[in-house]
Amino acid sequence: MSLILDEEQQLLQTSARGFFSARAPISQLRALRDENVTDCFDRATWSQMVELGWAGIPWPERFGGLAFGFKGLGVITEQSGRCLTASPLISSIWLCGAAILLAGSETQKLHYLPSIANGRHLLAMAFEERLRHAPGEIDLLARRTSHGFVLSGGKRFVLDGISADTIIVAARICNSACDTGGISLFLVPRDTPGVTAVSTRILDSRNVASIDFIDVQVPDSALLGAVGQGPELLDAALDIARIGLAAEMLGSAQECFERTVQHLKDRRQFGVALGSFQSLKHRAAQMFCQLELSRSVVLEALTALDEDRGRPEIAKLASLAKARLGATFHRVTREAVQMHGGIAMTDEFDIGLFIKRAAVADQTFGDVDYHVRRYAELEGY
Amino acid sequence: MSLILDEEQQLLQTSARGFFSARAPISQLRALRDENVTDCFDRATWSQMVELGWAGIPWPERFGGLAFGFKGLGVITEQSGRCLTASPLISSIWLCGAAILLAGSETQKLHYLPSIANGRHLLAMAFEERLRHAPGEIDLLARRTSHGFVLSGGKRFVLDGISADTIIVAARICNSACDTGGISLFLVPRDTPGVTAVSTRILDSRNVASIDFIDVQVPDSALLGAVGQGPELLDAALDIARIGLAAEMLGSAQECFERTVQHLKDRRQFGVALGSFQSLKHRAAQMFCQLELSRSVVLEALTALDEDRGRPEIAKLASLAKARLGATFHRVTREAVQMHGGIAMTDEFDIGLFIKRAAVADQTFGDVDYHVRRYAELEGY
Amino acid sequence: MNEAKEFVPSEASAESPASAEEFRSSVRRWLEENCPQALRGGGVMYHGGRKESVDPLVLQWFDACYSRGWTVPTWPRAYGGAGLDAEHARILREEMDSIGAPLPLNGQGVTVIGPAILEIGTPEQKLRHLPRIARGEARWCQGFSEPNAGSDLAALTTSARLDGDDYIVNGSKTWTTHGELSDWMFCLVRTDATAPKRNGISVLLLSMDAAGVSTKPIVLISGRSVFCECFFTDVRVAAADLLGRRNEGWTTARRILEHERSSESRPGGIIGSGPGSGSGGDGRTLSMLAREYGAGPDGRMRDPLVRQRIAEVEMEQRALALTQRRADEERARSGKGVPSEETSMFKYLSTELTSRRMETYLNIMGFQGLGWEGDSYTPQELQATRYWLYSKAFTIAGGCSEVQLDIIANRILGLPK
Amino acid sequence: MNEAKEFVPSEASAESPASAEEFRSSVRRWLEENCPQALRGGGVMYHGGRKESVDPLVLQWFDACYSRGWTVPTWPRAYGGAGLDAEHARILREEMDSIGAPLPLNGQGVTVIGPAILEIGTPEQKLRHLPRIARGEARWCQGFSEPNAGSDLAALTTSARLDGDDYIVNGSKTWTTHGELSDWMFCLVRTDATAPKRNGISVLLLSMDAAGVSTKPIVLISGRSVFCECFFTDVRVAAADLLGRRNEGWTTARRILEHERSSESRPGGIIGSGPGSGSGGDGRTLSMLAREYGAGPDGRMRDPLVRQRIAEVEMEQRALALTQRRADEERARSGKGVPSEETSMFKYLSTELTSRRMETYLNIMGFQGLGWEGDSYTPQELQATRYWLYSKAFTIAGGCSEVQLDIIANRILGLPK
């Protein structure tokens, strides 16, 4: 498959671009923030996206999807990034949907995927327990009982955790004598007794939750994948979500860059356009180059998902994309503030929303350092 | 003491600047290289420097010195850096002289220091055994015998090793049953049987030697400092030499920068002076700032030596200076080549000699990474 | 609220210049007795004026210092200072720092416009304004930036038309620090609309209580801010309140900006403070922070990449402080009492470094650095995150980094314009 | 030495366009049979011409490829090519790469001036020059740079005065790659001394064997080099050897430079090769190198800083290769057969990356990267050190990085000049 969009994908791109700029422009994010909406995203917009079929694009038709590939979903996600649209695309579709698609039983797939695609369900993934991304460090315990498991422990930084009705929880299975059982994933309804979520609106005006699990009883059927399959499953699902997030970051960075270039053309200082100053030109040109590299790694990673190239290759491409976009988005937003000058420091101007999103997106699913290190490890050095 | 030069030091600076540009300009280094002179420095120039008293500037008068402080020696060394003058200043004075001054017995001091100061002796320090600076990793063995030690092992990257008549060797003392005895320093005449030096002219047209020690017998009196005192002594002497080398690098970087600024003023491209291009201006201004920071850390480190501020502080300042100068010299030389363009790539132009020296000086006594890490360790984090 | 005080030189400040070491020990003794314990290591600084309520302990400390001329230690005694030379002033500062004493008085009056009036004000202006600044009676703000001017200060359009003995001022300013709390503004106005851009500008000393002045706060990406917009509608300013020459305000303003840059990059200046600065106050240093967050099970402090980044920032911090000291010494020796082009270097380096420091700061805090509000974050964490955003302004405000680099290249290196 | 050959289309190259997969497998079979084992994974490339002695095996490989039109696979068959479209050419290239087959023919003839003549040459020029390039009979060099022109190419002073049907050329060129080994030069000359700088320039196709041409080698900081200076004293060039329009050579040259940039940043171009490139040849990659030197007792490979730097370089290398592929695909779809402004991006990124890679390379080698000559260093080490120095030229030659950034800013981003 190729690194460019085919006609169908281009059409999808155009329609997504139109949709987000009309229905979910940056002013929507601002309004959600200022009105203190708990979900931190707009349910009506999400319903429209669901109606357009965007919540199940890559999945097979028998699970309610459109079988249009991850590249299709990536195209939409990138456009949502342009408008900084907050939606459950990353949490519910890219991450949880992927986990169920990868490891769900036929029953689970038939139960969850269509109802995610048609908007009945929203899922969130609870796996972070440390100060920063560390999917390998899971302390939350799942004690075996005669007819299931009892979960105890806490999770943090659960994206859209307050809005989801079902949480996928990564837990360490502990048999009779608290040995080190395998880490496994569980599907837990949010309203299960003992589950308490505290939501915080963070820097980028999105919601993350800290969720406590106090003696939460779940049946055997709550297991997603086999016992002990958690680490590899989590890793694989996260890689898909990392690629999706990278696509979103690409859209945001591209938009922020284009606004900055436009400002360089429009704004006059010292009697000339700001963009005629060579030092700014060079920095703009460097950003352009970084964005081109970014676009290539995102497209390649999406293509690899659709071609199902297998674990080591997809993992490398996910780290390549996430690291590259983390660095590019960081650079573009910092330069955008500096080049816009004082106006970019004011809350009423949009550039500040991009720099905030860049900081959060970088830390989500592993920052630049994390993925550069991971790439080196995957390459075996 | 202050961070600026007093009148006497300014006079010394002026006279050193005059001396090096008249007697040891860059063309001398070029000639030594092209004529393949073994020492890789000019003995006659060195004799003149000795006559001026520069080989013993910081030492007490009773050891043949001028008691003029390390700041005095630093001023001279900086000026030698401007001309890329190759001399045994770093190897024999800053490093070996310091080691003897720090730990020599009265007899050793009276034997070596005056004769280093008056040019009779040249010393070199043999301590590197690894691929890069690692003064803590010494495998060369010193087996105890009834009347002294027998040294066996190899050293590399011995600065001016081929020109020195006496080598200070770092060895691991091994008693009867090869236990891990302390690391200690030994003063070994180069012509002792079993000592073989192979010299190489390296990148910057200076000489370093690989020296093999095969059953080299030395008496007890060859010990410099106490048994086991090697690590701390080596560390302390190296810190003095690092500060000296940083002073030299400051002079070189400053000269390279000034040549580049002059080129920016003189060279015309596209109908205007190269230096009127804003992107080059900004990079030149950034280099200027880095050089100012560099000058401050060197002066502070020299001052700390003269004030004898004690180990942890001097160690920190040595790492601060060496790391800063490593980074600055690197940056200035790379920019110098880029800003000069093609002409700087030709051997007949001098800028290339600066970039070569920068690479060697960075690795000598620990590169930027090494000293940033060391600074963090010394600060306790 | 502080009351009007008259300046009565105390015995101490009237004594003849002491040797450096004598001075140091006398300062030390005095501070030990007079600096309130509760203020040490984190007191709020007083900015003068009467529009903000101030902790009585802070005023007590202010009064004690004022009695020795130490609210403006280098100013002549006639204007409420102590007439200290650079070296003695540095010693005073070092001794204050060593016990964590806050500056007794801060703000644009003491750091920017005071020194400028001292340099170019008329005798009347000096007597009218300087003692009031020293006594903490007048808080000052700066009226330079305008919405459509940006870095191109000279593009300003606020006009001052002469009408008898008064100027009539119309227009607006932005990025005015605490305009709403200030008593006076030094304000760049256009006094000749027909002259080329940099000509026809003047500096007015304008009372913020005059009729026709209003202010509106600016909300920043970091939240509420110290800045406001100021609007002027037919504001009358006496012609005697013109600082420097009429229509040559550009030169005056440049000088004022040099004072500003110089003050900003020093500890105590807005840019030298805040979380993560190496300079005390309530800020934790990067290495303290790293130890705090590295103690967790992820062992972040053992992360060699982060450690290297921290060390790089702290090493540059130290190099910068040494360079400041070296510049002070060179100025003291040359007798050139006032900073000039070199301030561009300090402005550039210190603001870029703060920006880098805050990026590292955020990185170390991990998820805890991404909070906006709520109980999941400590107040310190929330403050640090917002300060990280706020710090983006430092490389823009007061002459952006690009302008500073231009100045260094043109005026110090002599590269062609 | 290769002999003159006539172009006889072989059966294979005459067959109708095969499907991609059929083509791929037929190429694979053919390569397996025809590419000499000894050349795979590190053969010397042939640059054409007869002034340098060439390994007979290399010539055998050249002949085999020539028989299929694969020395210039995308050129029309009439000029010795195989008429492949971009996709088929990429497949051919990938299959060659996969067994480490060297390019059968390289150099400025096939990568730069050939495509330019194809685009703008007269029918006579095409027939005269293209088959000779394809047949390996003519090696070409570039005569653009002059000692006093630098990045400002248009400041050139080498003159060409019309004298009957000939131009008389006087002046000098520098940075000519293997001028002494070349048969022809495409040479920028000034044909109208009175016109403004960029007007009055023309491109001549000039025989290096003509009377009045001489060359002198240039020694670089890395040692002996492929470059020389070329001097012209009353050299006669037929007017028919003018490429493009008279006095409009600037436009021609710009097009030529785009071809050059495009070729340089690709594997096989001078910049894509050398130690440390990710693209095979005899270069070790950074990670190979790190393993080699990290095996020592200092455990360098476990140094997380170095590992991070290596990964950053290798990740950018991969991103760049993907971007090249994407650009190829976009070009193929748009039908725009020839690279344009985007080549500036590739030139900039690939040369800066090579420079960074070589700095990292040197860093990994430690003391062993500081040798100049002698037995203490392996030949690979010495070669790497010199290549590190040589690599400094890449961001300067062929339009320095600053010029590329200007082009990107002006022509792609549309920022005002």
XYZ file of C-alpha atoms in Angstrom, chain B:
381
model
C 39.521 37.372 44.147
C 37.826 38.743 41.117
C 36.630 37.525 37.751
C 38.580 40.090 35.814
C 42.305 40.409 35.222
C 44.369 42.751 37.332
C 46.923 45.028 35.746
C 49.812 42.608 36.039
C 47.743 39.846 34.496
C 46.694 42.129 31.682
C 50.318 42.926 30.958
C 51.114 39.231 30.923
C 48.231 38.684 28.532
C 49.464 41.337 26.153
C 52.979 39.986 26.181
C 51.785 36.396 25.720
C 49.574 37.428 22.842
C 52.479 39.173 21.192
C 54.775 36.241 21.802
C 52.557 33.558 20.319
C 51.511 35.522 17.284
C 55.118 36.388 16.536
C 56.919 33.183 17.499
C 54.329 30.446 17.258
C 51.581 31.440 14.858
C 49.315 28.870 13.244
C 51.765 28.539 10.385
C 54.161 26.941 12.855
C 51.699 24.150 13.593
C 51.241 23.669 9.875
C 55.000 23.499 9.309
C 55.529 21.026 12.150
C 52.846 18.870 10.600
C 54.083 19.076 7.042
C 57.701 18.486 8.065
C 56.635 15.542 10.194
C 58.476 16.711 13.323
C 58.337 13.885 15.887
C 57.622 16.018 18.960
C 54.802 17.766 17.133
C 55.865 20.936 18.902
C 58.751 23.324 18.438
C 61.539 22.840 20.989
C 62.982 26.283 20.325
C 59.658 27.982 21.020
C 59.320 25.939 24.163
C 62.798 27.058 25.308
C 61.766 30.666 24.836
C 58.624 30.109 26.853
C 60.743 28.503 29.568
C 63.096 31.474 29.537
C 60.135 33.767 30.054
C 59.394 31.773 33.184
C 56.103 30.465 31.855
C 56.832 26.838 32.691
C 56.673 27.487 36.428
C 54.354 30.445 36.788
C 52.029 29.133 39.501
C 54.626 27.371 41.640
C 56.277 28.725 44.753
C 59.595 30.389 44.150
C 61.542 27.791 46.080
C 60.489 25.249 43.448
C 61.695 27.457 40.640
C 58.320 29.084 40.033
C 57.153 32.687 39.838
C 54.305 32.328 42.379
C 52.122 34.168 39.924
C 49.111 31.929 40.261
C 47.153 29.658 37.989
C 45.349 32.673 36.639
C 48.698 33.813 35.282
C 49.327 30.445 33.685
C 45.756 30.477 32.395
C 46.261 33.814 30.692
C 49.264 32.439 28.830
C 47.571 29.188 27.958
C 44.562 31.020 26.594
C 46.808 33.039 24.311
C 48.591 29.896 23.136
C 45.137 28.620 22.231
C 44.556 31.602 19.965
C 47.469 30.493 17.808
C 46.785 26.773 18.231
C 50.346 26.625 19.494
C 51.417 23.091 20.268
C 53.522 22.969 23.437
C 53.931 20.811 26.541
C 52.059 23.391 28.644
C 49.101 21.096 29.269
C 50.925 17.773 29.587
C 54.037 18.777 31.501
C 53.006 21.888 33.465
C 49.267 21.800 34.058
C 48.978 18.043 34.539
C 52.269 16.524 35.696
C 53.524 19.627 37.479
C 50.230 19.789 39.349
C 50.463 16.140 40.377
C 53.935 16.620 41.803
C 52.990 19.859 43.496
C 49.968 18.184 45.056
C 51.570 14.978 46.263
C 55.296 14.952 45.701
C 57.644 14.462 48.612
C 59.904 17.415 49.360
C 62.674 15.564 47.551
C 60.535 14.929 44.502
C 59.351 18.510 44.380
C 62.885 19.826 44.638
C 64.030 17.378 42.012
C 61.296 17.813 39.430
C 59.602 21.186 39.728
C 62.631 23.426 39.211
C 63.859 21.286 36.369
C 60.451 21.346 34.702
C 60.393 25.117 35.164
C 63.842 25.534 33.691
C 63.170 23.212 30.781
C 65.468 20.322 31.723
C 62.597 17.914 32.209
C 59.479 17.177 30.228
C 56.883 14.966 31.874
C 53.863 13.127 30.576
C 51.005 11.406 32.339
C 50.037 7.852 31.370
C 46.641 6.935 32.749
C 44.155 6.273 29.948
C 43.489 2.624 29.172
C 40.034 2.717 27.640
C 38.410 3.887 24.488
C 37.568 7.190 26.094
C 38.493 9.163 29.193
C 38.178 6.821 32.192
C 40.671 7.715 34.918
C 38.901 5.385 37.307
C 39.616 2.295 35.256
C 43.223 1.247 35.763
C 44.344 -2.306 34.994
C 48.091 -1.756 34.630
C 49.656 -3.827 37.404
C 52.398 -2.902 39.857
C 53.655 -6.064 41.531
C 55.477 -5.507 44.769
C 59.001 -6.866 44.979
C 61.494 -6.761 47.796
C 62.974 -3.431 46.706
C 60.218 -1.778 44.712
C 57.627 -2.578 42.055
C 57.393 -4.215 38.654
C 54.972 -2.546 36.261
C 53.144 -4.438 33.511
C 50.460 -3.210 31.216
C 49.639 -0.676 28.549
C 48.507 2.933 28.343
C 47.080 4.941 25.500
C 46.477 8.559 24.578
C 49.533 9.764 26.532
C 49.805 13.441 25.571
C 53.335 14.307 24.449
C 54.318 10.814 25.535
C 57.043 10.565 22.899
C 58.681 13.820 23.959
C 58.723 13.330 27.721
C 61.699 11.968 29.577
C 59.663 10.991 32.604
C 56.268 9.366 32.685
C 53.854 9.454 35.597
C 52.096 6.120 35.466
C 48.855 5.148 37.177
C 49.024 1.524 38.307
C 47.097 -0.924 40.421
C 49.299 -2.259 43.188
C 49.193 -5.985 43.506
C 50.669 -7.621 46.562
C 51.733 -11.223 46.804
C 48.429 -12.798 45.867
C 47.141 -10.331 43.339
C 44.587 -8.778 45.628
C 43.056 -5.476 44.691
C 45.685 -3.171 46.054
C 45.216 0.559 45.815
C 45.799 2.523 42.678
C 48.936 4.625 42.899
C 51.088 6.871 40.773
C 54.709 6.202 39.837
C 57.393 8.405 38.346
C 59.123 6.362 35.662
C 62.016 7.562 33.485
C 61.174 6.947 29.848
C 64.433 5.114 29.265
C 63.762 2.496 31.938
C 64.132 -0.954 30.368
C 60.778 -2.362 29.352
C 59.163 0.945 28.486
C 58.192 1.191 24.818
C 56.366 4.179 23.405
C 54.710 4.323 20.008
C 53.783 7.789 18.989
C 50.989 8.816 16.646
C 50.312 12.153 15.138
C 46.630 12.624 15.637
C 43.922 14.702 14.047
C 45.037 18.014 15.536
C 48.694 17.450 14.531
C 49.759 16.845 18.112
C 51.381 13.693 19.429
C 49.924 11.069 21.688
C 51.672 7.854 22.544
C 50.649 4.337 23.329
C 53.096 3.098 25.937
C 53.749 -0.508 26.866
C 55.273 -1.419 30.198
C 56.817 -4.895 30.190
C 58.217 -5.922 33.537
C 59.419 -2.435 34.255
C 61.307 -2.299 37.568
C 61.048 0.834 39.646
C 62.283 1.535 43.170
C 60.031 2.435 46.110
C 61.092 6.023 45.706
C 59.282 6.148 42.365
C 55.959 6.311 44.208
C 54.274 9.691 43.839
C 52.039 10.187 46.846
C 51.001 7.392 49.147
C 50.023 3.886 48.132
C 46.343 3.946 47.164
C 46.268 7.705 46.838
C 46.146 7.424 43.050
C 42.461 7.993 42.370
C 42.066 11.161 44.399
C 45.435 12.495 43.325
C 44.782 11.775 39.680
C 41.375 13.392 39.982
C 42.808 16.519 41.606
C 45.652 16.861 39.106
C 43.288 16.229 36.222
C 40.959 18.948 37.453
C 43.806 21.432 37.345
C 44.703 20.260 33.847
C 41.057 20.404 32.762
C 40.914 24.023 33.815
C 44.129 24.721 31.941
C 42.826 22.989 28.857
C 39.568 24.925 29.126
C 41.604 28.145 29.139
C 43.383 27.022 25.985
C 40.079 26.089 24.345
C 38.699 29.496 25.263
C 41.522 31.178 23.365
C 41.031 28.926 20.353
C 37.275 29.336 20.273
C 37.561 33.101 20.677
C 40.041 33.344 17.818
C 37.943 31.133 15.564
C 34.879 33.220 16.362
C 36.633 36.507 15.682
C 37.873 35.244 12.337
C 34.341 34.233 11.481
C 32.870 37.604 12.433
C 35.535 39.295 10.342
C 34.642 37.053 7.423
C 30.993 37.970 7.836
C 31.973 41.614 7.542
C 34.358 41.187 4.607
C 32.748 38.590 2.406
C 30.129 39.852 -0.006
C 27.404 37.612 -1.395
C 24.345 38.589 -3.384
C 25.570 42.166 -3.385
C 25.737 42.612 0.384
C 28.039 41.636 3.232
C 27.408 38.094 4.423
C 26.991 39.482 7.925
C 23.893 41.406 6.950
C 21.905 38.172 6.655
C 19.797 37.970 9.761
C 20.012 34.229 10.231
C 23.805 34.430 10.313
C 23.623 37.444 12.611
C 21.527 35.595 15.107
C 23.816 32.605 15.097
C 26.832 34.883 15.530
C 25.127 36.630 18.436
C 24.372 33.294 20.057
C 28.012 32.288 19.740
C 29.035 35.570 21.303
C 26.817 34.828 24.292
C 28.219 31.325 24.640
C 31.751 32.677 24.559
C 30.963 35.189 27.279
C 29.629 32.403 29.484
C 32.731 30.396 28.656
C 35.072 33.172 29.678
C 33.338 33.515 33.022
C 33.558 29.855 33.949
C 37.226 29.675 33.003
C 38.088 32.762 35.040
C 36.114 31.491 38.002
C 37.811 28.106 37.862
C 41.276 29.688 37.656
C 40.407 31.953 40.569
C 39.238 28.988 42.596
C 42.600 27.268 42.050
C 44.471 30.314 43.254
C 42.164 30.651 46.237
C 42.566 26.941 46.904
C 38.879 26.501 47.460
C 39.202 22.802 48.087
C 38.133 19.640 46.372
C 34.433 19.525 45.804
C 34.232 23.127 44.664
C 37.251 22.932 42.369
C 36.026 19.650 40.915
C 32.652 21.207 40.099
C 34.226 24.241 38.523
C 36.609 22.076 36.504
C 33.696 20.098 35.114
C 31.700 23.268 34.566
C 34.561 24.797 32.596
C 35.517 21.729 30.608
C 31.925 20.913 29.635
C 31.107 24.476 28.706
C 34.246 24.925 26.638
C 33.789 21.560 24.961
C 30.328 22.606 23.824
C 31.309 26.149 22.868
C 34.447 25.192 20.949
C 32.442 22.544 19.104
C 29.708 24.969 18.171
C 31.999 27.802 17.172
C 34.149 25.628 14.909
C 31.162 24.001 13.192
C 29.610 27.372 12.579
C 32.941 28.755 11.407
C 33.172 26.124 8.687
C 29.560 26.579 7.618
C 29.783 30.375 7.566
C 33.102 30.455 5.726
C 31.755 27.985 3.200
C 33.891 26.004 0.759
C 37.128 27.817 1.499
C 37.065 26.482 5.060
C 37.066 22.958 3.683
C 40.457 23.414 2.049
C 43.570 22.376 3.860
C 45.366 25.602 3.084
C 42.821 27.630 5.073
C 43.214 27.716 8.865
C 39.653 27.112 10.043
C 40.009 23.373 9.473
C 42.781 23.254 12.075
C 40.396 24.674 14.659
C 37.714 22.096 14.028
C 40.293 19.328 14.354
C 41.631 20.731 17.573
C 38.107 21.070 18.951
C 37.431 17.366 18.425
C 40.626 16.313 20.200
C 40.364 18.839 23.021
C 36.802 17.731 23.756
C 37.842 14.109 24.257
C 40.939 15.021 26.243
C 40.347 14.673 30.017
C 36.653 13.920 29.460
C 34.124 15.174 26.935
C 30.982 17.225 27.430
C 28.830 14.220 28.384
C 31.416 13.094 30.894
C 31.612 16.410 32.664
C 27.910 17.160 32.687
C 27.370 13.760 34.290
C 30.200 14.403 36.720
C 28.794 17.784 37.674
C 25.446 16.183 38.456
C 27.161 13.536 40.549
C 29.193 16.127 42.421
C 26.024 18.097 43.099
C 24.542 14.915 44.503
C 21.705 14.192 42.108
